Each structure stands twice: as C-alpha cells, then as structure tokens.
Short mmCIF file of C-alpha atoms and ligand atoms in Angstrom, two decimals:
data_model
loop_
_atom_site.label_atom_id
_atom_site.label_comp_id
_atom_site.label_asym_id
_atom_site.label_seq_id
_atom_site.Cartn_x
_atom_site.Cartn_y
_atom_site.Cartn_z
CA UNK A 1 0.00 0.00 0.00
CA UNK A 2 1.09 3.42 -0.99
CA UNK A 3 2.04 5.90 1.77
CA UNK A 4 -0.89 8.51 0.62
CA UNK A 5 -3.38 5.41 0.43
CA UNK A 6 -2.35 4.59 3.69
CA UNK A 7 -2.96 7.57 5.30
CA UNK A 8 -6.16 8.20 4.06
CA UNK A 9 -6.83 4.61 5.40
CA UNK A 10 -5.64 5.96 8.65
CA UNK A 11 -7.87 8.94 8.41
CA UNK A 12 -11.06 7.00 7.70
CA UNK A 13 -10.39 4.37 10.28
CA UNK A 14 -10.36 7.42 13.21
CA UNK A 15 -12.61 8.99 11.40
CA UNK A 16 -15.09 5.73 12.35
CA UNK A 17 -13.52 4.59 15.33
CA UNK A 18 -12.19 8.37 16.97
CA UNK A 19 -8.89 6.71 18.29
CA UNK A 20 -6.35 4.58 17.34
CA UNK A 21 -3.06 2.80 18.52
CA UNK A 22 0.27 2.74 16.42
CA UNK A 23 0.33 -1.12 17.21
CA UNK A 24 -3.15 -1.40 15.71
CA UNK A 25 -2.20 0.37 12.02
CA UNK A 26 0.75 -1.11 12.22
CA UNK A 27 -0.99 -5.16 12.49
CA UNK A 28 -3.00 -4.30 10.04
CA UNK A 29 -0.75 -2.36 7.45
CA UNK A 30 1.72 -4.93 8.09
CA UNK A 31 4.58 -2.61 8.16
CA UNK A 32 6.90 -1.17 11.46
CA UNK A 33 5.77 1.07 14.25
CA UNK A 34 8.27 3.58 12.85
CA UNK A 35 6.87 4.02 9.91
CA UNK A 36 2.92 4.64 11.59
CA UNK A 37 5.02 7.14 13.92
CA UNK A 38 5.96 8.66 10.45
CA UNK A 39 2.07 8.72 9.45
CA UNK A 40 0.76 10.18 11.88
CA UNK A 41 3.39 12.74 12.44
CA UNK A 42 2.29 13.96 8.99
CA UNK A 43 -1.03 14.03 9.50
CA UNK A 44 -0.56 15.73 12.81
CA UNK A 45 1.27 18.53 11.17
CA UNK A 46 -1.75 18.58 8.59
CA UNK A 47 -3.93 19.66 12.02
CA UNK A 48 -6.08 16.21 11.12
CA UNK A 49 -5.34 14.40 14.20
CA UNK A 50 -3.79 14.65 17.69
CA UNK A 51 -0.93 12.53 18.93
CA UNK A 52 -1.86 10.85 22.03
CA UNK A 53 0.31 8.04 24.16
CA UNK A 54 0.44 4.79 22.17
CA UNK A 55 -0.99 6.35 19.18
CA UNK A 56 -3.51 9.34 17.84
CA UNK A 57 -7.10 10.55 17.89
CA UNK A 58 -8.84 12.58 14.76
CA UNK A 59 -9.22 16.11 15.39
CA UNK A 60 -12.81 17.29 13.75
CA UNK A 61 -12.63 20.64 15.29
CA UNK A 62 -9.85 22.77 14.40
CA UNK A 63 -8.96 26.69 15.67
CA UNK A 64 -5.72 26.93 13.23
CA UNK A 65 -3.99 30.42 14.17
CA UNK A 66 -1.05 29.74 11.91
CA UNK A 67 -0.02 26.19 9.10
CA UNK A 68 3.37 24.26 10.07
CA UNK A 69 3.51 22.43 7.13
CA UNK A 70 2.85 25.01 3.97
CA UNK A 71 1.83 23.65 0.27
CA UNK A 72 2.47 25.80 -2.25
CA UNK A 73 -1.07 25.83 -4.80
CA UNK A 74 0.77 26.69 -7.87
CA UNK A 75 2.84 23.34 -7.97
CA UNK A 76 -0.33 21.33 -6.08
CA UNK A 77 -2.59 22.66 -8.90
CA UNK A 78 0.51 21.77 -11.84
CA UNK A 79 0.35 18.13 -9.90
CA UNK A 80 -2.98 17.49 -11.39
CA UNK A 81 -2.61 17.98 -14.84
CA UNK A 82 -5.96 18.40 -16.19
CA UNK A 83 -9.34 18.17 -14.43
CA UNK A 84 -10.68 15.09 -13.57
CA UNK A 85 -14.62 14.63 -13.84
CA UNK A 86 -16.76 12.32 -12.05
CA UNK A 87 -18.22 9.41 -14.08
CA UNK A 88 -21.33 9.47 -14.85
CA UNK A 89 -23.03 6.72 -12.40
CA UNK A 90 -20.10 6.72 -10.17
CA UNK A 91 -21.32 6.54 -6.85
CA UNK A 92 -22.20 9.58 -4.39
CA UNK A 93 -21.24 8.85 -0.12
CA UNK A 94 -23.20 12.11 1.15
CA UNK A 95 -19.83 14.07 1.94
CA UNK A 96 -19.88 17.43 1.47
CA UNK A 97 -16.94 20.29 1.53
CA UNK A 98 -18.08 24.38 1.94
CA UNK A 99 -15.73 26.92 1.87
CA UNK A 100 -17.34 30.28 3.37
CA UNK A 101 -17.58 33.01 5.76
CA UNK A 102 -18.61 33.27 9.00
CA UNK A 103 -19.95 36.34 10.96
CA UNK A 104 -21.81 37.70 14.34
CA UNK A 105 -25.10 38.74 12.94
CA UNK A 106 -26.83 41.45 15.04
CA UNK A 107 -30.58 41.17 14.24
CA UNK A 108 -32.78 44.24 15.13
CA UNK A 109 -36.25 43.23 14.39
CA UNK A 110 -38.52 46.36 13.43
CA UNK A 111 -41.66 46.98 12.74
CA UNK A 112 -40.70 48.72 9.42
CA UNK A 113 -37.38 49.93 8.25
CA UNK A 114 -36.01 53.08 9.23
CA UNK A 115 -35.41 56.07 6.87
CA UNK A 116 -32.45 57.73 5.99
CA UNK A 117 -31.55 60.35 8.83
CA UNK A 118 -34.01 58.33 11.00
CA UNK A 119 -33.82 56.45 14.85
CA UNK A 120 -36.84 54.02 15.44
CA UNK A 121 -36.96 51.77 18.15
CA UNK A 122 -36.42 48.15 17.35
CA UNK A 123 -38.73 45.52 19.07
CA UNK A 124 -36.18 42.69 19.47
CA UNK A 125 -32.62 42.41 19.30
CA UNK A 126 -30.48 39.38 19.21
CA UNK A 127 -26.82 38.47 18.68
CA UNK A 128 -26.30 35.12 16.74
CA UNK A 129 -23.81 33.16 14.46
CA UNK A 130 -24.42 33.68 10.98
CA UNK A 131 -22.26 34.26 7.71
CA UNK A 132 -23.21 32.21 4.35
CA UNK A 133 -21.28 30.13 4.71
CA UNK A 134 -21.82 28.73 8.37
CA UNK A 135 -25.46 29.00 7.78
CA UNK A 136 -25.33 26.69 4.41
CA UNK A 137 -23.20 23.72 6.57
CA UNK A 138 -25.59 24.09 8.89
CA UNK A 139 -28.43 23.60 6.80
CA UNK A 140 -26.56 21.12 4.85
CA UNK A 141 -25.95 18.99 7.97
CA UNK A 142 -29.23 19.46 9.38
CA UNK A 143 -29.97 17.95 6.07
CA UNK A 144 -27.87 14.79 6.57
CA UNK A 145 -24.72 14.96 4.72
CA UNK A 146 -21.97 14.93 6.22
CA UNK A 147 -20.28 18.13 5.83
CA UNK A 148 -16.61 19.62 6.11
CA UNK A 149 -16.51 23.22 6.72
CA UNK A 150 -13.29 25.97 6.41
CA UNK A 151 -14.36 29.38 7.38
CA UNK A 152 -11.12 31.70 8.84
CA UNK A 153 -12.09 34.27 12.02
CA UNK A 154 -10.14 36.79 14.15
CA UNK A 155 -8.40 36.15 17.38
CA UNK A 156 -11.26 38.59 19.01
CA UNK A 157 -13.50 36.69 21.68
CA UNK A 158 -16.19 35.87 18.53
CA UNK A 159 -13.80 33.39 17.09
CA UNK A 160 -14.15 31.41 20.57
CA UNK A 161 -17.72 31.68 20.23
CA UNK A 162 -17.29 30.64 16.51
CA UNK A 163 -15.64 27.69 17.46
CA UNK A 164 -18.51 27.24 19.98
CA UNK A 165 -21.25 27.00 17.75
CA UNK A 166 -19.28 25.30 15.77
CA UNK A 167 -18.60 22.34 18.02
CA UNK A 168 -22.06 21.89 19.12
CA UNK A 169 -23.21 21.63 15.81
CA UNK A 170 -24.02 18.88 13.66
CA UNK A 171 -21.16 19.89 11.04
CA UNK A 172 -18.50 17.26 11.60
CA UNK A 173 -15.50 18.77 11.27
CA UNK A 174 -14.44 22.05 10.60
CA UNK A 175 -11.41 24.17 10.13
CA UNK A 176 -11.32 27.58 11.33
CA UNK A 177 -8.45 29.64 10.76
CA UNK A 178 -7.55 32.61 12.70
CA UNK A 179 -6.44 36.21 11.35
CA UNK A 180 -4.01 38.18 13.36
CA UNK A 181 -4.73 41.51 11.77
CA UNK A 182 -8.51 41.31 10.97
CA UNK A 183 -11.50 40.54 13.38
CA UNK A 184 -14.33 37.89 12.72
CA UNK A 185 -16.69 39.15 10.49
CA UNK A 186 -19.99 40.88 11.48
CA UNK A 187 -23.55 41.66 9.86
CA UNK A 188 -25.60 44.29 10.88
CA UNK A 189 -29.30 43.31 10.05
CA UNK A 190 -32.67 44.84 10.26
CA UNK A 191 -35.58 42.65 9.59
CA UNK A 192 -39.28 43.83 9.07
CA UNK A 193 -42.22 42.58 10.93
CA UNK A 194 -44.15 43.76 7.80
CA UNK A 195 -43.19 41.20 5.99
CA UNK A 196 -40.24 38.92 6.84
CA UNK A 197 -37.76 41.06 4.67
CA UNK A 198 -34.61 41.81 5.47
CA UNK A 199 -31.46 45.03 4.87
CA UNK A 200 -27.81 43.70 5.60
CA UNK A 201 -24.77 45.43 5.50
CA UNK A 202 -21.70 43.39 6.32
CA UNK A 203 -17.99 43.57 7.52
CA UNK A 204 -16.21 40.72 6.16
CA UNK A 205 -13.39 41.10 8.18
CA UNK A 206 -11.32 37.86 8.36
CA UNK A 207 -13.64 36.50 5.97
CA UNK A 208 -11.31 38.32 3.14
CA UNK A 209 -8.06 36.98 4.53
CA UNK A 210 -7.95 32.93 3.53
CA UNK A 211 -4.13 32.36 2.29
CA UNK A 212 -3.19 30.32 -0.74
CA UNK A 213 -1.49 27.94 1.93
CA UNK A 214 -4.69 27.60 3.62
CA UNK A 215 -6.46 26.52 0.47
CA UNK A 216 -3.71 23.89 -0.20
CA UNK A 217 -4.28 22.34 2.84
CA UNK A 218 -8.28 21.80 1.66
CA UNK A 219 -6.60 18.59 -0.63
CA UNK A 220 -7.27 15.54 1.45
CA UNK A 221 -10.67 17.26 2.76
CA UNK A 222 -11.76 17.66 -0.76
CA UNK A 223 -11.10 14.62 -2.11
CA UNK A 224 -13.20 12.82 0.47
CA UNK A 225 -15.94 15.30 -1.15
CA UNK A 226 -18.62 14.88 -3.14
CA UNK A 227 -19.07 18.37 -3.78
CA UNK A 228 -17.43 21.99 -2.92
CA UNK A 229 -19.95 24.65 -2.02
CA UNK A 230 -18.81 27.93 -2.12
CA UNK A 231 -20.50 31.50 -1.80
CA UNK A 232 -18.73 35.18 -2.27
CA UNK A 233 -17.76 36.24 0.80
CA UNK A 234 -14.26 35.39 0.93
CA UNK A 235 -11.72 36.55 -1.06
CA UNK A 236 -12.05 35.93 -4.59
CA UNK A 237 -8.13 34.43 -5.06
CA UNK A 238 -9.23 32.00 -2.24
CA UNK A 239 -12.47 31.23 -3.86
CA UNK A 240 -10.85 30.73 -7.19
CA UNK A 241 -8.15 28.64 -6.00
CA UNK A 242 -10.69 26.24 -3.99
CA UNK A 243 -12.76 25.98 -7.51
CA UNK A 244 -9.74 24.99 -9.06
CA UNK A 245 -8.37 22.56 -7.04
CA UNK A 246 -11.81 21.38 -6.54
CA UNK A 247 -12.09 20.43 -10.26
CA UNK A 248 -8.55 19.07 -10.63
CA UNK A 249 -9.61 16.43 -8.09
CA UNK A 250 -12.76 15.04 -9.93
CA UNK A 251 -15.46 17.35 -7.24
CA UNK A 252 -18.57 18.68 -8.33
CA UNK A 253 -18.34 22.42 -7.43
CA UNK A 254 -21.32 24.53 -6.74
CA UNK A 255 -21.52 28.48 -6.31
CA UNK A 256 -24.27 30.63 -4.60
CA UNK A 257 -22.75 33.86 -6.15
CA UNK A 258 -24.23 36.08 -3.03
CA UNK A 259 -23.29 39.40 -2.38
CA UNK A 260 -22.80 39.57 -6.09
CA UNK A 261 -19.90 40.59 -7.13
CA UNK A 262 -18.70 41.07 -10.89
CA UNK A 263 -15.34 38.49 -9.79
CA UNK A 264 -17.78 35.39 -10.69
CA UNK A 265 -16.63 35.81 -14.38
CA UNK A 266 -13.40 34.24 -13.40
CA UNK A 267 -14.95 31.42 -11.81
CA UNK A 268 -17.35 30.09 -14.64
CA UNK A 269 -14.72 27.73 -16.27
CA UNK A 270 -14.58 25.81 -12.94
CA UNK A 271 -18.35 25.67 -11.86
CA UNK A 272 -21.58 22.73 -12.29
CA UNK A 273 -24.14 24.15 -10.54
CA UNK A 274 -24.57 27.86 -9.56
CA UNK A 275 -27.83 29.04 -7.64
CA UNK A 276 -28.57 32.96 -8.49
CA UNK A 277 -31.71 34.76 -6.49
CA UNK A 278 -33.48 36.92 -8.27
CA UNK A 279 -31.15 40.18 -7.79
CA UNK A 280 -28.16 37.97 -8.76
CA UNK A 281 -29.30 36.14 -11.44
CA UNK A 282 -30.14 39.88 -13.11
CA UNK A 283 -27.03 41.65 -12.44
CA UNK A 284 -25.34 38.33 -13.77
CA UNK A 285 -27.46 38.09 -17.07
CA UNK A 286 -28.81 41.53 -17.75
CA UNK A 287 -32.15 40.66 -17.73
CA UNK A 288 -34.31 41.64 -14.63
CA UNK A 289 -35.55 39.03 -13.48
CA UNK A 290 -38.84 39.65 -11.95
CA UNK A 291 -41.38 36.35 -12.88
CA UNK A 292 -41.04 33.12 -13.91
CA UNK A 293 -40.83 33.73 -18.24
CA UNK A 294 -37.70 36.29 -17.09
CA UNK A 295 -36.15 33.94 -15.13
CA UNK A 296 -35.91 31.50 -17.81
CA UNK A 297 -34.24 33.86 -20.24
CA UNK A 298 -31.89 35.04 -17.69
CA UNK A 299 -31.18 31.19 -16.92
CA UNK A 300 -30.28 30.68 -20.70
CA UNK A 301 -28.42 33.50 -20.60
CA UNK A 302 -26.04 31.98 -17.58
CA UNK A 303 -25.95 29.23 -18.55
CA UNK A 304 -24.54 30.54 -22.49
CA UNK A 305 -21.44 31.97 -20.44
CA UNK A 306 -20.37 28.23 -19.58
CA UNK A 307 -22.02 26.65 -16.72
CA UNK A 308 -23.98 23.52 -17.44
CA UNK A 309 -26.82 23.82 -14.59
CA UNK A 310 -28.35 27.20 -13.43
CA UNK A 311 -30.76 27.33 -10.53
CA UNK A 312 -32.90 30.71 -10.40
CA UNK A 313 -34.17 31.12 -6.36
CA UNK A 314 -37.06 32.88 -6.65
CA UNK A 315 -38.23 33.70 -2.82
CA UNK A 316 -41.94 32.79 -2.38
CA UNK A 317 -42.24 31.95 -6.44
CA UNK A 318 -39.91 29.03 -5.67
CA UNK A 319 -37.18 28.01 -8.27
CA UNK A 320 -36.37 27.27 -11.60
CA UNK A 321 -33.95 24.66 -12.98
CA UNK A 322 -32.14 24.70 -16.09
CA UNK A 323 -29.82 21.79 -17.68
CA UNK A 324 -29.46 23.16 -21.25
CA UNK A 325 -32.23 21.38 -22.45
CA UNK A 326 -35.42 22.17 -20.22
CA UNK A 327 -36.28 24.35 -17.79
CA UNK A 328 -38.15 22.62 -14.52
CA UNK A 329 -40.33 24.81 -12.37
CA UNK A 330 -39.90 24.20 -8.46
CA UNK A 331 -43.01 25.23 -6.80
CA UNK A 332 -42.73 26.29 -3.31
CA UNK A 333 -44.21 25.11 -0.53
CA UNK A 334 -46.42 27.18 1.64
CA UNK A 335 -45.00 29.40 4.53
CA UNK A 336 -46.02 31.87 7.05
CA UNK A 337 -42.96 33.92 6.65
CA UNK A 338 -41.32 35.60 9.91
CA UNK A 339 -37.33 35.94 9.00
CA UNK A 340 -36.39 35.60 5.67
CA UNK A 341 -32.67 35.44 6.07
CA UNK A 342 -30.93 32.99 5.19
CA UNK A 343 -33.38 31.33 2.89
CA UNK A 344 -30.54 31.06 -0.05
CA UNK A 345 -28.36 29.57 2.36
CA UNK A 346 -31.01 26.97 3.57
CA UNK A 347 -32.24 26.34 0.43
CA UNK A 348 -28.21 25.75 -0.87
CA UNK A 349 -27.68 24.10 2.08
CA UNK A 350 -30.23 21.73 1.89
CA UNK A 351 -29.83 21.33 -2.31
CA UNK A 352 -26.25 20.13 -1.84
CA UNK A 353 -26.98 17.42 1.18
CA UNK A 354 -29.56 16.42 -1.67
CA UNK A 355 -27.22 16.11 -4.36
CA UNK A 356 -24.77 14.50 -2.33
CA UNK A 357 -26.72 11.72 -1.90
CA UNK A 358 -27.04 10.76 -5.23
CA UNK A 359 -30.37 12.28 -5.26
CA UNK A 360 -31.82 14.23 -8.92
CA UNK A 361 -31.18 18.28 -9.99
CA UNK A 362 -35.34 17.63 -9.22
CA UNK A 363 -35.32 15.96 -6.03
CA UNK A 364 -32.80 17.95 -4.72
CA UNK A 365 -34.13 20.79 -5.23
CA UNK A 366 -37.76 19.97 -4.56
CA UNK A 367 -36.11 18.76 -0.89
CA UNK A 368 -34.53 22.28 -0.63
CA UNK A 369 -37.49 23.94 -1.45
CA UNK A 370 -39.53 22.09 1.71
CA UNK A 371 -36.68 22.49 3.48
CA UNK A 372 -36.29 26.62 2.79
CA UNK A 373 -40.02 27.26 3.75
CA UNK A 374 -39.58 25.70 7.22
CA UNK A 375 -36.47 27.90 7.24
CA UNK A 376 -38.10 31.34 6.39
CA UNK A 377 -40.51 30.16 9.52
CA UNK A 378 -37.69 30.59 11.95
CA UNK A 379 -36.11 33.73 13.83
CA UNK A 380 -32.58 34.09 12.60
CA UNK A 381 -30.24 33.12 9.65
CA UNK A 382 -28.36 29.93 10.76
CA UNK A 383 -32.05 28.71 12.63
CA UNK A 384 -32.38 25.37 10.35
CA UNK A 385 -34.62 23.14 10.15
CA UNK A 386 -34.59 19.35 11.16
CA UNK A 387 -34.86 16.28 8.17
CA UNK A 388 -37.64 14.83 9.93
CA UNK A 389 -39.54 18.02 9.49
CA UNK A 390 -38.43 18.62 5.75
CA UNK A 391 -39.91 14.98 5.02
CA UNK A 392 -43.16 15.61 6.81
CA UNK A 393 -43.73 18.52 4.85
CA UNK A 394 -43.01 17.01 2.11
CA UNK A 395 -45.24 14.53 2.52
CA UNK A 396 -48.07 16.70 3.50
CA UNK A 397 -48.12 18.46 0.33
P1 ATP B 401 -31.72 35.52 1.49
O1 ATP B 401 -30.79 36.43 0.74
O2 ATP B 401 -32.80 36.23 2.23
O3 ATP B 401 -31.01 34.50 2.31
P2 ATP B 401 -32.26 34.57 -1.13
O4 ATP B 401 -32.74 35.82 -1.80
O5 ATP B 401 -30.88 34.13 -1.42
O6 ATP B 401 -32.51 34.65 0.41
P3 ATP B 401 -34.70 33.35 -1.96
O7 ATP B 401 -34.76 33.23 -3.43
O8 ATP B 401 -35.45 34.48 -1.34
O9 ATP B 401 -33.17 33.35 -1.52
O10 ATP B 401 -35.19 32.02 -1.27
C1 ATP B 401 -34.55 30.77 -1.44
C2 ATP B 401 -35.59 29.68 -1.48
O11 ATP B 401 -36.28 29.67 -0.22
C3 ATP B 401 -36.68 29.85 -2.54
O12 ATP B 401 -36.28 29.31 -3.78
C4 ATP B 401 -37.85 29.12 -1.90
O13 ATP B 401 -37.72 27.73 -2.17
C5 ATP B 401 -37.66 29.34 -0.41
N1 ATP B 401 -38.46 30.50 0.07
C6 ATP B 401 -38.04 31.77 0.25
N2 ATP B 401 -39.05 32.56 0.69
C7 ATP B 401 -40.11 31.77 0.82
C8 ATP B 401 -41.47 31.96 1.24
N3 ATP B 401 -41.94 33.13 1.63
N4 ATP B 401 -42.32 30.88 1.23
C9 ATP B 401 -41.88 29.65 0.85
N5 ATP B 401 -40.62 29.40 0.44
C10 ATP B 401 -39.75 30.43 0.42
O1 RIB B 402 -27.58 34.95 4.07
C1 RIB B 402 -27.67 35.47 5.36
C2 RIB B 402 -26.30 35.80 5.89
O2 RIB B 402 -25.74 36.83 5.09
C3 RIB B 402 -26.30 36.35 7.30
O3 RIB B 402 -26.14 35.34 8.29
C4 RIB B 402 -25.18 37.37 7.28
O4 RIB B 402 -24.12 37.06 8.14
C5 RIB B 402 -24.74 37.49 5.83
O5 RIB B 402 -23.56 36.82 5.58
#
C-alpha cells in the first residue's frame, strides 16, 4: 500500500472509530511502528489528528492560528494535470466540503425599516452566528450529509464563540483559521415585521483573509468530497483557488454567487451548478428578473457563459432549474414567513446534502425547497430546520 493510500486509510479508520493505537495500524498495514510514527506525524502537522500516548485521535474541530507544514497551490494545482470529472453513475457517499464566511449577525427586528436620517426603536434584538457560509453547513448537515466546513475568524472573543457554535453543531468537522490583523466578520441586520424582509450590510473582516497555503491544505478534505460549495464572501483568489483545485480532483463544485460581485466571471470555467436569487441572477445576465418567463431567459443566458446547470431562487415563487435542455419549475411550498434570512443559504444548504446523496437536480431541489419554507418560519439566519420536518412537509403536500 502506498504511503498517501495509507494515510487516508488511517484517516477513515479514526474517522469511524475516533482513536487509534500505532500497534493497531501497524498489524493491520503490516509494516513497522516507525513508519505509523511517520504517518501520523504527517497528518498531525496537517492539524487532522492529535498525537496521544500509544498512538492518535482525529481532530474534527480545528482553531488553526497559523499552518506548520505550507503547500504551495501553484505546484499542487501543476500536480494534477488536467481536471478530472466524475463518471457518470459513479457513486455519491453524502460528503460534502463548503468553503465560506462566517460572521456575528446582530438582528434588530422592526416593525418597518427606518429612513435615511431616521432612529426608530427596534422591538427585538439578538446576537447570533451567521455568515453564508456557516449558515449553508448548517443547513446542509441538518440535512444529513456529512459536511466539512473551512471558514477563517479573528483572534477577538467571537472566534471562541465561533468555534462554539461550531462544536455543538451537527457539522462534523471544521477548520477555522484565525487572522491576526482582521476581526471575525460581522452583519448588521434589520428585519421587518411587515413582511419577513430583510437590509444587511456586512464587515467581512477575516472572511477576506484565507491564504493560498490555507487553500492547499483543503486537498485531502476535498477529495473525500462529493461536492465543494462555495459562496462570495471570501476573497475571490481564495475562492478561485478552492474551484480549481476542486475540479482538478474530480469534485462537483457549486456556487451561490451572493453578495454579487462582478469576480464570478473568473470562476465560470470551474463551476456545475450555480444558484442565483433573483437580484443575482439579473445583475449576472442583464435581464431583470422579476417572474417566472424572465427567469428563464436570464437562466439561458447563464448558462450561455459556460455553466452547465443554473438554478434561479425565486423567494416565495420558488425556483427554476435549467440543464441546457429544459427548464423545470420548483413550486414552493407554503410558509407563514417571519425571517427571511438565510433562505438562499437553507435552500443551498439543503440542495447540496440532496445532491450528495445521489439524489436528482429535481429531487434535490424539490427537498430544498420544503426544506427553505420551514427555514423562512424561523427567527434568525443559521435557525435550520430538522430532516424529519423537511420529510413531513413534504409529505403533506
Ligand atoms: P436571502 O438572501 O434572504 O437569504 P435569497 O434571496 O438568497 O434569500 P430566496 O430566493 O429568497 O433566496 O429564497 C430561497 C428559497 O427559499 C426559494 O427558492 C424558496 O424555495 C424558499 N423560500 C423563500 N421565501 C419563501 C417563502 N416566503 N415561502 C416559501 N418558500 C420560500
Ligand atoms: O444569508 C444570510 C447571511 O448573510 C447572514 O447570516 C449574514 O451574516 C450574511 O452573511
């Protein structure tokens, strides 16, 4: 057995069994102690396990302030020569990698939104984790895959609280890395009790501030993967590098291309799947997109720049697929509406868990769809719902 093959053996038997002995990998790799030692010195310095006496336990949760052992992605991404795809039929295992942001949302809940120059009162407050990112491997784990998060933070008390959330999640592992110079990211958000809506401005912070080293070390997590699920809130060389290495590995990669920014352009060549809303979807194609019939032109439209599958989110319209060839109409399902935020990341969330399972563009997102409306019925971005629920609504409709 190779040495790489027999790490990753290594990795997926603590990933099963949480600890491990050297005199155990070594019985059944049939080779010396030393050379385990070796192992899992290597994969210590690649923060995916802990040494402990007699042998090593995998680390899920990671608070990485700075990388001993630094891969350079230019010569990683000239080690794969050309992109590898995924054959068709070849089977899915439910693993999911997202790259994203994280930030401290502060909600202020008002009874409509103030106007410029003006001070109303809010009727709630509350201080939360949030960030696209965290919010889709949330949903995406409430959803059942088994998801892989990287997000990097500051060294202010909100990346301990970060790491909080983090850990009492049902994400199961996660890397956060820490910035010395910039602090977590924050959102400042007012949502209406008109309506559900929602204003954000955001601070991305440490969000902006992912190295190329960090990126390189994504490898091994990636090509566990199934699919990469990335958003905009990070820096765009990160984001492009993460696409790339994604696709030189053989992983489907997937983009929710919110806040828009015009950057996306560079990532076409790299992406399946992207997932617009409406706002997106018309700075993107030119056409405003405002019903169903101007949805599909601006989906033909995306999908003429390069990128097979487009996926219009259309808020309480629902969605609307299209391959190339048709276009699919998601219907929603029915929702008494009381926050809004963090539908997208729900609904892309939940879509990729889908997916990951081997499950149709269809079924996929006719899950995300159920599970998006149960979403919009809770207080808070990163407030998901549970699979249970998703199926019973499902079934009720
Ligand atoms: P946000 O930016 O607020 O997180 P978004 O604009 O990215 O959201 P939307 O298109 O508003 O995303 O919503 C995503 C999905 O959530 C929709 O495609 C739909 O399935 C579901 N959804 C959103 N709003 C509602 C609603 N009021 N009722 C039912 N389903 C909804
Ligand atoms: O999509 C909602 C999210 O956008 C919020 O949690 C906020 O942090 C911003 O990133």
């Amino acid at each position: 057995m190779f040495l790489e093959e027999r790490q990753k053996a290594i990795l997926d038997y603590l990933d099963k069994h949480e600890t491990g002995s050297v005199q155990h990998f070594s019985n059944i790799f049939n080779v010396s102690k030393e050379t385990i030692r070796k192992d899992l010195s290597a994969l210590a310095k690649q923060h995916f396990i802990i040494r402990c006496y007699g042998g090593a336990m995998i680390l899920r949760h990671k608070l990485v302030s700075s990388i001993a052992h630094k891969e350079n992605i230019a010569s990683l991404l000239t080690r794969y020569k050309k992109q590898k795809t995924k054959k068709r039929g070849e089977k899915m295992n439910g693993n999911i990698c997202i790259l994203g942001s994280f930030n401290i949302d502060i909600v202020a809940q008002v009874s409509r939104f103030p106007k410029g120059g003006e001070s109303i009162l809010a009727q709630r407050s509350l201080i939360g984790p949030g960030g696209k990112g965290a919010n889709q491997a949330l949903a995406a784990s409430h959803a059942e895959a088994k998801v892989h998060f990287v997000a990097k933070v500051g060294t202010d008390q909100f990346s301990q609280f970060a790491h909080n959330h983090l850990t009492l999640s049902k994400i199961n592992s996660f890397t956060l890395y820490q910035s010395e110079k910039e602090p977590t990211g924050n959102a400042v958000i007012y949502v209406s009790e008109e309506n559900g809506e929602n204003m954000i401005a955001i601070y991305p912070g440490a969000n902006l501030t992912i190295t190329d080293e960090e990126i390189a070390m994504l490898e091994s997590n990636l090509k566990q993967s199934d699919i990469l699920l990335v958003q905009l809130e990070n820096n765009i060389d990160a984001i492009s590098n993460a696409v790339k290495l994604a696709k030189a590995v053989g992983v489907k990669v997937v983009l929710n291309p919110a806040p828009y920014s015009k950057d996306v352009i560079q990532l076409i060549p790299y992406i399946d799947i992207i997932t617009p809303n409406e706002t997106e979807a018309s700075l993107m194609s030119g056409i405003e997109v405002n019903d169903l019939d101007s949805a599909k032109l601006a989906a033909e439209k995306i999908h003429s720049l390069g990128i097979q599958t487009v996926i219009i989110t259309l808020g309480s319209k629902g969605s609307l697929i299209f391959d190339g060839k048709e276009h699919q109409h998601i219907k929603p399902f029915l929702a008494v509406s009381v926050d809004t935020t963090g539908a997208g990341d729900a609904f892309n969330g939940a879509f990729c868990a889908s997916l990951a399972k081997g499950e149709s563009l269809y079924q996929s997102a006719t899950y995300a769809s159920a599970f998006a409306s149960l979403a919009v019925e809770r207080e808070g971005a990163s407030n998901m719902p549970s699979h249970q629920s998703v199926l019973q609504r499902m079934a009720n409709k």
